Coordinates of C-alpha atoms in Angstrom, one line a residue:
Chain A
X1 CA -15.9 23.6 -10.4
X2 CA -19.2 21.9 -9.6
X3 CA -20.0 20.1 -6.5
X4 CA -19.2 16.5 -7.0
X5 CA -22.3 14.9 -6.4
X6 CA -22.9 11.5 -7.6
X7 CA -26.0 9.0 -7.2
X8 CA -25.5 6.1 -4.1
X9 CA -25.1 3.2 -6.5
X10 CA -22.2 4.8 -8.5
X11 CA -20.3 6.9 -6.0
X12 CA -16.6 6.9 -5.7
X13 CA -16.6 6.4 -1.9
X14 CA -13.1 7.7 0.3
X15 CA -11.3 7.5 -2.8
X16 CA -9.6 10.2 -4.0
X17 CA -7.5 8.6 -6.8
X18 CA -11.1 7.4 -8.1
X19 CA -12.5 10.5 -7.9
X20 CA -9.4 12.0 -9.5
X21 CA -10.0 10.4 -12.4
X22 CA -13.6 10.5 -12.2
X23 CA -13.1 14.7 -12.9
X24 CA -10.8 13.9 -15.6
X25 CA -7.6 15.4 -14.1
X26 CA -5.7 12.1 -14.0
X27 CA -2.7 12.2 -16.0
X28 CA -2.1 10.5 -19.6
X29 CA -0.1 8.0 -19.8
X30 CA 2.7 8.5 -22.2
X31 CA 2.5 6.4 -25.6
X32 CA 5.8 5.6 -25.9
X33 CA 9.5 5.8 -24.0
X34 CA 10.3 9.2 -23.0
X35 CA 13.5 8.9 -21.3
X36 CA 15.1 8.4 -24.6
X37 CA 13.8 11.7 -26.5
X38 CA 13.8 13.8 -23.4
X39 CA 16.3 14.3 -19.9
X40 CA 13.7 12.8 -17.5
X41 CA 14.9 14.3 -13.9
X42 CA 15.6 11.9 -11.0
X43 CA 15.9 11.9 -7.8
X44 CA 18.0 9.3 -6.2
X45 CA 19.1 8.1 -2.2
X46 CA 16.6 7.4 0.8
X47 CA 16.5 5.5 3.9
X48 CA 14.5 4.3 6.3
X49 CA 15.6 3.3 9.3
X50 CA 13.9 1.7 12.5
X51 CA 14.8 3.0 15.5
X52 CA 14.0 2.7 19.5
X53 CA 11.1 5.0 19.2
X54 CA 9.5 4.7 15.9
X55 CA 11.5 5.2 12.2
X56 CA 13.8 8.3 10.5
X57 CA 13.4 8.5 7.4
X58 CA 16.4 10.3 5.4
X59 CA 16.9 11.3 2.0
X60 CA 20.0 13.2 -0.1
X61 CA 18.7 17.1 -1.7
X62 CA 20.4 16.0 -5.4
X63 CA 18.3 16.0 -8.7
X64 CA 20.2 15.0 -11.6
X65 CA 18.8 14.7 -15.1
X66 CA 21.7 12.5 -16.9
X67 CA 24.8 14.3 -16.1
X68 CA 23.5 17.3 -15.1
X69 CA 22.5 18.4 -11.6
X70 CA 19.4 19.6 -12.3
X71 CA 18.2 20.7 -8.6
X72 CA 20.8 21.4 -5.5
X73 CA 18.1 21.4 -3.1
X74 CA 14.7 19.2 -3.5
X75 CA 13.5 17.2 -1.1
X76 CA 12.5 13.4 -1.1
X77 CA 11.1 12.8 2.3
X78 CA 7.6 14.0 3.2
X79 CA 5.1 13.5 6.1
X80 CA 2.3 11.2 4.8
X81 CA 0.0 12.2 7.3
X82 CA 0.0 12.7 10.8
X83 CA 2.0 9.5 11.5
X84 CA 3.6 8.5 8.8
X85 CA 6.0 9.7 6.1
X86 CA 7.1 8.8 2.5
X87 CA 10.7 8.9 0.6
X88 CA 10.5 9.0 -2.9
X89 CA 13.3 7.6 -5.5
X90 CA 12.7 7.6 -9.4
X91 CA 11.6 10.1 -12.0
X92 CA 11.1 13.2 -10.1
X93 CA 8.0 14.9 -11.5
X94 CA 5.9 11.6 -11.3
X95 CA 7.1 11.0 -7.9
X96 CA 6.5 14.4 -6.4
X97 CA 2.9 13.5 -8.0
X98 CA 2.3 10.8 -6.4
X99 CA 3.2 11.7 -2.9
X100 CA 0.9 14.9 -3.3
X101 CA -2.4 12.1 -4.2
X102 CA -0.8 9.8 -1.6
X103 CA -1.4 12.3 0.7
X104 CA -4.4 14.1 -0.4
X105 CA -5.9 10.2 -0.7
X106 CA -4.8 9.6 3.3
X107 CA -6.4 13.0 4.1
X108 CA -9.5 12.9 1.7
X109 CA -10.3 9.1 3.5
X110 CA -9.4 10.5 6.9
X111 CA -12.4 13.4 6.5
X112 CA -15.1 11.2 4.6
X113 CA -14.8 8.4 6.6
X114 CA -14.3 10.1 9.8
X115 CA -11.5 7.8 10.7
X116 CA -7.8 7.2 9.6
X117 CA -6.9 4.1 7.7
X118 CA -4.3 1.6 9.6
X119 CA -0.8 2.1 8.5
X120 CA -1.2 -1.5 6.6
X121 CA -4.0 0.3 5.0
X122 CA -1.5 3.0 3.8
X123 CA 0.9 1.2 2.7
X124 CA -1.5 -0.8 0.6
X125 CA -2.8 2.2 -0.6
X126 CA 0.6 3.3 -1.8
X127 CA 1.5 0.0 -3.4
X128 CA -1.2 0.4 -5.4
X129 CA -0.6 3.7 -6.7
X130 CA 2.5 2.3 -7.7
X131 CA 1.4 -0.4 -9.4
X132 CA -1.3 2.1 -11.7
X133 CA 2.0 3.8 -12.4
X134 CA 3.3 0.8 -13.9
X135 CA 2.1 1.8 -17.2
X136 CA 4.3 5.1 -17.0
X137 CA 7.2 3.3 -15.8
X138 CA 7.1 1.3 -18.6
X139 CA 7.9 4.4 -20.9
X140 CA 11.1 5.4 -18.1
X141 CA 9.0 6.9 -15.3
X142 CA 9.3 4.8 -13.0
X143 CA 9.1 5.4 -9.5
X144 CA 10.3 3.7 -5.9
X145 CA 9.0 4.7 -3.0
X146 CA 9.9 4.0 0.7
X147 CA 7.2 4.6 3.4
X148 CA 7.4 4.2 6.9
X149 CA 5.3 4.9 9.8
X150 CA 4.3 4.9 13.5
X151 CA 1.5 1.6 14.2
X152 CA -0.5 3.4 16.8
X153 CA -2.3 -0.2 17.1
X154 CA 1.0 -1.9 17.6
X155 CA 2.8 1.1 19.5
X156 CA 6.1 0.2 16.7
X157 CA 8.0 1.9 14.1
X158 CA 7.2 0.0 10.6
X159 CA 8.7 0.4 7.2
X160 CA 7.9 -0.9 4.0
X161 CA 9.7 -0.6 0.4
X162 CA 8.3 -1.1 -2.9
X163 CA 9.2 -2.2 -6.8
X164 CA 7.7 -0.9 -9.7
X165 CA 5.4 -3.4 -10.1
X166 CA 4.0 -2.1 -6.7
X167 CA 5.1 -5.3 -4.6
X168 CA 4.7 -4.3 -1.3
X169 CA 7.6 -5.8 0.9
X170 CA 7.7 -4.7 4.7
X171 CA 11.2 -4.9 6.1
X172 CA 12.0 -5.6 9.8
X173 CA 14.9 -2.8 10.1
X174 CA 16.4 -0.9 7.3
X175 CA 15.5 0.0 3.8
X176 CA 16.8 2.0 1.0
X177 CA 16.2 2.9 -2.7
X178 CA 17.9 5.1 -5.3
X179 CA 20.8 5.0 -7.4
X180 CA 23.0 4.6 -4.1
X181 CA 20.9 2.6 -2.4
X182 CA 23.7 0.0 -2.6
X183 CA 26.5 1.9 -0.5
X184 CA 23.7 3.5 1.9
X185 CA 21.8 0.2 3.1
X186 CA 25.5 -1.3 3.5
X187 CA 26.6 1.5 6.1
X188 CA 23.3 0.9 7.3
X189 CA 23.5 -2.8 7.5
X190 CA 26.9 -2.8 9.3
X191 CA 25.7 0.3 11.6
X192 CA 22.3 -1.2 13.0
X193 CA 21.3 -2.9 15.5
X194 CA 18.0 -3.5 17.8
X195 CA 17.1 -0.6 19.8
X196 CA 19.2 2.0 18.5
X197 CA 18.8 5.6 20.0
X198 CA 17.3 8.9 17.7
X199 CA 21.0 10.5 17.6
X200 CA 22.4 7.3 16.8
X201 CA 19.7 6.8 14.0
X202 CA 19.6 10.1 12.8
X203 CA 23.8 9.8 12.5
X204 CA 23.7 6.3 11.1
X205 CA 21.2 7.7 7.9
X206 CA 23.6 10.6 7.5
X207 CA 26.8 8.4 7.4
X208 CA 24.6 6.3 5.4
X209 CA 23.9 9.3 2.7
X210 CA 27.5 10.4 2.9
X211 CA 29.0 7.2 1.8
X212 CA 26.0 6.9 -0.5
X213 CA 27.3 10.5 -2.2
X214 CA 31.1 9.4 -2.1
X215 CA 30.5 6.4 -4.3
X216 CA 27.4 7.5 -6.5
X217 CA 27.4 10.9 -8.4
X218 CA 23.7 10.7 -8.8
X219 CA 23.4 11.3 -4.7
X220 CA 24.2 14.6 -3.4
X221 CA 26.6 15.2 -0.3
X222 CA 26.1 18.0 2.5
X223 CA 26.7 21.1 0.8
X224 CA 28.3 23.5 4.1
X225 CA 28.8 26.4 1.9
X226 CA 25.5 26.9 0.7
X227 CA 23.9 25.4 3.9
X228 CA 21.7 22.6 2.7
X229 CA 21.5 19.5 4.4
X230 CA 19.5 15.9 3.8
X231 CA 16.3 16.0 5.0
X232 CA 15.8 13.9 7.9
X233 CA 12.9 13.2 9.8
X234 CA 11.3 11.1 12.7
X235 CA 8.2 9.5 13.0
X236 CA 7.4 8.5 16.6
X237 CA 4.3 8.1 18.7
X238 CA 4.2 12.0 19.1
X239 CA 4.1 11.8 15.1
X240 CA 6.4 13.2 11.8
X241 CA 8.6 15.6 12.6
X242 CA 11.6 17.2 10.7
X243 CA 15.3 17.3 12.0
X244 CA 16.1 21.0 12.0
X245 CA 18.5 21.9 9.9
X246 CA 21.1 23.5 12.5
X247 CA 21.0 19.4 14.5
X248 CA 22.1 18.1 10.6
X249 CA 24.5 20.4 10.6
X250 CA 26.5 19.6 13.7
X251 CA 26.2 16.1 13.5
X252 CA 27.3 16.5 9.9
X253 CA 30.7 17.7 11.5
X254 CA 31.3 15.1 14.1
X255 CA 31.1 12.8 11.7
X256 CA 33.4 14.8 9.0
X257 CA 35.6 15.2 12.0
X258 CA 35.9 11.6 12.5
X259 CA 36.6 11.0 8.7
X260 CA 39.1 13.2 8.5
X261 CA 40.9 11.9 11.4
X262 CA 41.1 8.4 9.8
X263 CA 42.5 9.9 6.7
X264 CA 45.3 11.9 8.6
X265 CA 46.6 8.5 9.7
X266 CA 47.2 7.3 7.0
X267 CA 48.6 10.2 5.4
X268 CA 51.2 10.5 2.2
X269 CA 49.3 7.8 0.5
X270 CA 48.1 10.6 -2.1
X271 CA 46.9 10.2 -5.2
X272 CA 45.2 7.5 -3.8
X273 CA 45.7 5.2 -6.7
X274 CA 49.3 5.5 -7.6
X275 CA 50.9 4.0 -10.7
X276 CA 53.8 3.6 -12.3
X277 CA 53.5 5.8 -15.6
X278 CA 53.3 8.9 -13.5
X279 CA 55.4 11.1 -11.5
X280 CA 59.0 10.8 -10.4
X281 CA 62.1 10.5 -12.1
X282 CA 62.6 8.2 -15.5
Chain B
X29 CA -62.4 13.1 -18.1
X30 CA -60.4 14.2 -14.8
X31 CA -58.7 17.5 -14.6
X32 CA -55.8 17.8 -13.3
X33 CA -56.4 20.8 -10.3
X34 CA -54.8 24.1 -10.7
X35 CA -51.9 24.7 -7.8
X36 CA -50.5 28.4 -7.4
X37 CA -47.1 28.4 -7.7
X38 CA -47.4 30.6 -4.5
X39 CA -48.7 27.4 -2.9
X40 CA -46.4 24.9 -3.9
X41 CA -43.1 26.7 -2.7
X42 CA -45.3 27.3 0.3
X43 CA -46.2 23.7 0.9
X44 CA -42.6 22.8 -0.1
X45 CA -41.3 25.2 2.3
X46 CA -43.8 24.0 5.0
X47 CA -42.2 20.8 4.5
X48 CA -39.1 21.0 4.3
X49 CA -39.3 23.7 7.6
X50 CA -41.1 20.9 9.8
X51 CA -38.2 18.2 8.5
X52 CA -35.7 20.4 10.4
X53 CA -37.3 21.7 13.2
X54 CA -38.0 17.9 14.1
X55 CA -33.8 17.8 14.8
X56 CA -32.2 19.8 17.3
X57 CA -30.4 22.6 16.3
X58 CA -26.4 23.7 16.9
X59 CA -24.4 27.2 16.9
X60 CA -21.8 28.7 16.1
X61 CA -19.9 31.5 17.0
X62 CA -16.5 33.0 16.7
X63 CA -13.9 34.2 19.6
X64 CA -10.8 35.2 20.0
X65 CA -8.7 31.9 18.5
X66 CA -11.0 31.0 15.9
X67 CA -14.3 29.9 15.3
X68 CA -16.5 27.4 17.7
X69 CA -19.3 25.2 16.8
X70 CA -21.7 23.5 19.1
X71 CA -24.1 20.8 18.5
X72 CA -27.0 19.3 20.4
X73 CA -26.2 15.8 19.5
X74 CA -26.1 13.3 21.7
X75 CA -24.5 10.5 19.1
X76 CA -20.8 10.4 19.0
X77 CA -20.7 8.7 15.9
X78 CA -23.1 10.4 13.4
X79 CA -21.5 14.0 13.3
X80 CA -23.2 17.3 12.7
X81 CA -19.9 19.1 12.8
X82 CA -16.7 18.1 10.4
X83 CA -14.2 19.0 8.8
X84 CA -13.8 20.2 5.0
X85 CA -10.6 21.6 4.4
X86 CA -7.4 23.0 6.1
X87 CA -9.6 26.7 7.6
X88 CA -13.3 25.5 6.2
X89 CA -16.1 23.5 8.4
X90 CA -19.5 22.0 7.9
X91 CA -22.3 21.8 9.8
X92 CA -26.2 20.2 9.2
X93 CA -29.2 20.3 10.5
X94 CA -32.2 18.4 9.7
X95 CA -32.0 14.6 8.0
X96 CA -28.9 13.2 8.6
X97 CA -28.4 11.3 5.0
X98 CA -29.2 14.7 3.0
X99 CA -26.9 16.8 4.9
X100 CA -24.2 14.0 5.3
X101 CA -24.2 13.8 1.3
X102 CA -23.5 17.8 1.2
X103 CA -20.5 17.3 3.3
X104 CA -19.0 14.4 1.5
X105 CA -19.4 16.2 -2.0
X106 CA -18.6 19.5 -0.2
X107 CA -15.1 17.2 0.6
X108 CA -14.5 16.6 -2.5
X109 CA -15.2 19.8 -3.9
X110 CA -12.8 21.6 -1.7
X111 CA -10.2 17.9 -2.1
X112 CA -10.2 18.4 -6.1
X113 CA -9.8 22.2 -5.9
X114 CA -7.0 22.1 -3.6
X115 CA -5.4 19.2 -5.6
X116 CA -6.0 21.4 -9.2
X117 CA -5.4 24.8 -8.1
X118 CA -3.9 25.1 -4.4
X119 CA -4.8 24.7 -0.9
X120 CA -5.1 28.6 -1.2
X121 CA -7.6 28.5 -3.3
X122 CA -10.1 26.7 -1.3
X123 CA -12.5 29.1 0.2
X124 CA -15.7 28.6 2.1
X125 CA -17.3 31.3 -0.3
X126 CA -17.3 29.6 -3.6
X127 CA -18.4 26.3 -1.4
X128 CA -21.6 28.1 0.0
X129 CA -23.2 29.0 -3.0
X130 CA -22.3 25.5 -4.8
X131 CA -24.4 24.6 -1.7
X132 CA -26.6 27.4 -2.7
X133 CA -27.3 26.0 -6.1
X134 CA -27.8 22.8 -5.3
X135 CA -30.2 23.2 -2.5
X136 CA -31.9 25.8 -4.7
X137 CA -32.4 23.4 -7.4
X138 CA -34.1 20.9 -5.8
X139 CA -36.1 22.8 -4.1
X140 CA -37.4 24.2 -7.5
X141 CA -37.5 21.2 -9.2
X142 CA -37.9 18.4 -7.2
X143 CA -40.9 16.8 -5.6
X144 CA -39.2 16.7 -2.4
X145 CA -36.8 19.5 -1.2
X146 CA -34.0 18.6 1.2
X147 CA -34.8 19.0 4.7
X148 CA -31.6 20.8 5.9
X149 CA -29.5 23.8 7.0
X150 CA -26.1 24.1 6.3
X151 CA -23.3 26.1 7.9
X152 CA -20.1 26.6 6.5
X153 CA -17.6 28.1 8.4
X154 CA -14.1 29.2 7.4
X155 CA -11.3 30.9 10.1
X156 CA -9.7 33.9 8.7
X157 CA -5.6 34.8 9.5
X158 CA -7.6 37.4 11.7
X159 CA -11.0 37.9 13.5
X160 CA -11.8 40.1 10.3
X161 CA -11.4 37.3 8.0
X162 CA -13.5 34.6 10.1
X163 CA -17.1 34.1 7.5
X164 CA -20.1 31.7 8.3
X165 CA -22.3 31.0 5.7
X166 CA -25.9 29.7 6.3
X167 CA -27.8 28.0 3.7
X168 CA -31.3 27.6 4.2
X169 CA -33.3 24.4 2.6
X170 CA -34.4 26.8 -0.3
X171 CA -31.1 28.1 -1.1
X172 CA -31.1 31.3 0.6
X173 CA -27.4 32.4 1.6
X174 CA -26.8 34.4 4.5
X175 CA -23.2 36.0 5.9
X176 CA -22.2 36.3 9.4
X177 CA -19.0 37.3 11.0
X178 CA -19.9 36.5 14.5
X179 CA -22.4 33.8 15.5
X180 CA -25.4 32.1 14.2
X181 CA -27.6 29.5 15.1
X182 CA -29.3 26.8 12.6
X183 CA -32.5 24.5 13.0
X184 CA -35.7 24.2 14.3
X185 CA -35.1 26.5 17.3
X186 CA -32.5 29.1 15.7
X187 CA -34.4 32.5 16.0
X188 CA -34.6 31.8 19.5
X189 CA -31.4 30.7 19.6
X190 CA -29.7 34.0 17.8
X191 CA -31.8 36.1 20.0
X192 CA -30.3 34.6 23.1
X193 CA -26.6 34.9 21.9
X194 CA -27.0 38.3 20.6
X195 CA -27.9 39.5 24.2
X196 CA -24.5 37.4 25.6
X197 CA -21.8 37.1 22.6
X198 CA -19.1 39.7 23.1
X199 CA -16.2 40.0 20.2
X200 CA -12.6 38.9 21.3
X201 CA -14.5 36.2 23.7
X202 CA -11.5 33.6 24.9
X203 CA -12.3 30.1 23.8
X204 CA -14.6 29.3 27.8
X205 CA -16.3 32.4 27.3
X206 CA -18.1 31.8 24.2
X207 CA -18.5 28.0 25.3
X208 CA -20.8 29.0 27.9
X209 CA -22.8 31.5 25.9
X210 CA -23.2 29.4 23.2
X211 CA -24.3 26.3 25.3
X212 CA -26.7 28.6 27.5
X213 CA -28.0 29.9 24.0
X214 CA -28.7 26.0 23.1
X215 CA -30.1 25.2 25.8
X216 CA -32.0 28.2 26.9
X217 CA -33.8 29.4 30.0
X218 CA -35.2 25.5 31.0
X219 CA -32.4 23.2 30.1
X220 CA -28.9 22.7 31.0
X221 CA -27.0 21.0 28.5
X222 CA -24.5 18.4 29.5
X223 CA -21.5 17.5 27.6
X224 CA -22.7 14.2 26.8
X225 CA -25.4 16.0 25.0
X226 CA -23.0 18.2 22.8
X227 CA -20.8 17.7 19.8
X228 CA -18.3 20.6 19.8
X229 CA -15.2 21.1 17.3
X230 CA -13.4 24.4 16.7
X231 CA -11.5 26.0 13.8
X232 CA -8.5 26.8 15.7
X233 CA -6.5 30.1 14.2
X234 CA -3.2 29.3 15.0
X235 CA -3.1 25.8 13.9
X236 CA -0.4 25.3 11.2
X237 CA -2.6 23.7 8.7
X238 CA -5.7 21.6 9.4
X239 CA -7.6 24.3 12.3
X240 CA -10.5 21.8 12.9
X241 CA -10.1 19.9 16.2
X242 CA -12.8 18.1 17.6
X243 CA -13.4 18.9 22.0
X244 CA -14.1 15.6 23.9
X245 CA -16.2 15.9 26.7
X246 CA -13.4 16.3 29.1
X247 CA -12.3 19.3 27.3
X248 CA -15.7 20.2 27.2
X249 CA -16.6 20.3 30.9
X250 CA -13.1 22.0 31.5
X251 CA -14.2 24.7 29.5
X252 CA -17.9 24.6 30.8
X253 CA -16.5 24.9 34.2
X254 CA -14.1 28.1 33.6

């Protein structure tokens, strides 16, 4: 590998995706649809939700590719940088790729400018990487991201979502993509309000995924038995950091608790959907 | 009919070298040397905002000498070099080894072929998982390498420089120690550097990922102080 030197007037400045594709290692963009000759591996439910202190960021461990569960255990949220994070929805392989430039682009500005960008900055950045995925997502790659992040400038949690097209839409509170996006920003929507607390957060996202896993078998529930729990993570003034496991866990069984209780009330109403052609006596 | 005069090559690398030697020695020269935690590096510079001292990748720094847009150009393409390996192979894979003699070539190149060699000193400094695996490289104008475990010193004044911190480096030095030895070295038997004067950063051992921190002054005098 030689050292990338190139003359003033044609020099690919802080960018890493331009010097990416200045080496020739950017990837080809496929011809034609893929998702209908070949199982294309997806990864499905995120959230991002803003709390008192800054944002969590959660998202289920399920990979599916059609029916099949093709990974019990991968992980969707990641720590952009030092203050920021990224959830990823979509075609799996294409999205882990991005997140690994989006990072190494945050990082690779951060050391040859000698300064970080603003989190607007970042998130523009990332919008655009989706939009050059467009292209791919065209063929049945596409891929949603959700990033979120602590304004040092502003002192606030802020969280923005994305389409394919890479329209870049900052939301005030909540945000969610995947497959069960739909049931998780729901609980989410009902659960929120201003100035929630980091347990309160942290337990809203989880009964957020849970409901998200009841109704959609694309998203992946807390698995007990093998021990693997969403990741969660919070990104506050002091920066990104990961809800151990061990927290995920016991919350996971207060709120399994209080589930269970609701259903013993109204027990002897199984089979849930009764009907006439079955059971008892003709 | 003019003829063109016969040089000896002798005399060109000589004049080149003259060159390129007064270039440098017209900056003020930086240190570095390892301790206990990792790996320091000191700069006479009294500019917080043009940098001698940055960071490269997760364990590896840079350091320059001489004319700031030569040696600031190394470090952005050493960036990228170390960026585009990481991103191709993985972050394992970037080593300050493979870095120094790219540096080595290039410098060496131009200095061959050129009309006018670069007028810098390069150090590149990576922290190992133990004091055994800490490495600074030094790459002189010409392209000459050199490998040191436990401290150099780079610009105009560096012989004397070296001298002094041979007499006062210890190994296993804590992080004040070798502060004070190195600034002493710097500044020598007239001058007493102030921390306004310096630009300090370490590679920090037990960081998780990314060792280089830059010291503000603060931290600076703290340390200076004991």
């Amino acid at each position: 590998m030689n050292l990338p030197l190139y003359p003033p007037g044609d020099d690919p400045g802080p960018d890493f995706v331009a010097l990416v594709r200045r080496a020739g290692l950017a990837p080809p963009v496929p011809a034609a649809p893929v998702d209908q000759q070949l199982q294309i591996t997806h990864g499905t439910t995120v959230v991002a939700i803003r709390f008192a202190d800054g944002v969590v960021m959660a998202g289920d461990r399920r990979a599916t590719s059609g029916n099949f569960i093709s990974h019990r255990a991968i992980e969707k949220v990641f720590p952009a940088d030092r203050h920021s994070g990224v959830a990823i929805a979509g075609a799996a392989g294409p999205a882990m790729e991005m997140v690994k430039l989006f990072q190494l682009q945050l990082e690779h500005y951060e050391k040859v400018e000698g300064a970080e960008i603003s989190l607007e900055g970042k998130a523009n950045q990332l919008g655009g990487m989706v939009r050059d995925h467009l292209p791919a997502a065209m063929q049945g790659l596409a891929v949603v991201p959700l990033f979120a992040g602590f304004d040092l400038r502003r002192g606030a949690g802020r969280l923005f979502q994305y389409d394919v097209t890479g329209g870049r839409y900052e939301e005030s509170n909540f945000s969610a993509t995947g497959s069960g996006s739909l049931h998780a920003s729901t609980v989410v929507k009902l659960g929120f309000r201003e100035g929630l607390a980091r347990g309160e957060a942290i337990d809203l996202a989880l009964r957020a995924l849970w409901e998200a896993a009841d109704e959609d078998s694309a998203t992946g529930g807390p698995d007990a038995i093998r021990g693997i729990y969403p990741v969660i993570a919070t990104i506050t003034a002091e920066g990104f950091t990961r809800v151990d496991d061990s927290e995920i866990s016991e919350r996971f069984q207060a709120i399994i608790g209080a589930l269970a209780a609701r259903e013993a009330e109204g027990a002897g109403r199984i089979p849930e959907t009764s009907s006439d052609l079955g059971g008892g006596p003709r | 009919m003019s003829m063109p005069f016969y040089v000896a090559p002798e005399q060109v690398m000589k004049d080149r070298a003259d060159y390129a030697r007064k270039g440098i020695a017209r900056g003020r020269s930086l240190a570095a040397a390892a301790y206990a935690g990792g790996i320091l590096i000191c700069a006479e510079n009294p500019s917080t905002t043009l940098r001698k001292v940055s960071e490269i990748y997760d364990r590896i720094a840079f350091a320059g000498v001489g004319k700031y847009n030569e040696f600031d150009q190394l470090r952005i393409a050493g960036v990228r070099h170390a960026d585009l390996k990481g991103y191709s192979f993985s972050r394992e894979d970037v080593e300050a080894r493979s870095l120094a003699n790219q540096y080595a070539q290039i410098l060496g190149q131009i200095f061959t072929h050129e009309m006018k060699p670069l007028e810098v000193e390069i150090l590149v400094a990576e922290v190992g998982a133990t004091t055994e695996g800490d490495q600074l490289f030094y790459i002189q104008y010409d392209g000459t390498v050199m490998d040191k475990s436990n401290f150099l010193a780079l610009g105009g004044e560096a012989e004397a420089i070296t001298e002094r911190l041979g007499e006062t480096w210890q190994p296993g030095m804590g992080l004040d120690g070798v502060m004070q030895v190195v600034v002493k070295a710097l500044g020598g038997p007239e001058r007493a550097l102030e921390p306004g004067d310096l630009e300090v950063a370490v590679l920090d051992r037990g960081a998780a990922r990314r060792c280089f921190r830059r010291l503000d002054d603060d931290e600076v005098a703290r340390l200076l102080a004991g």
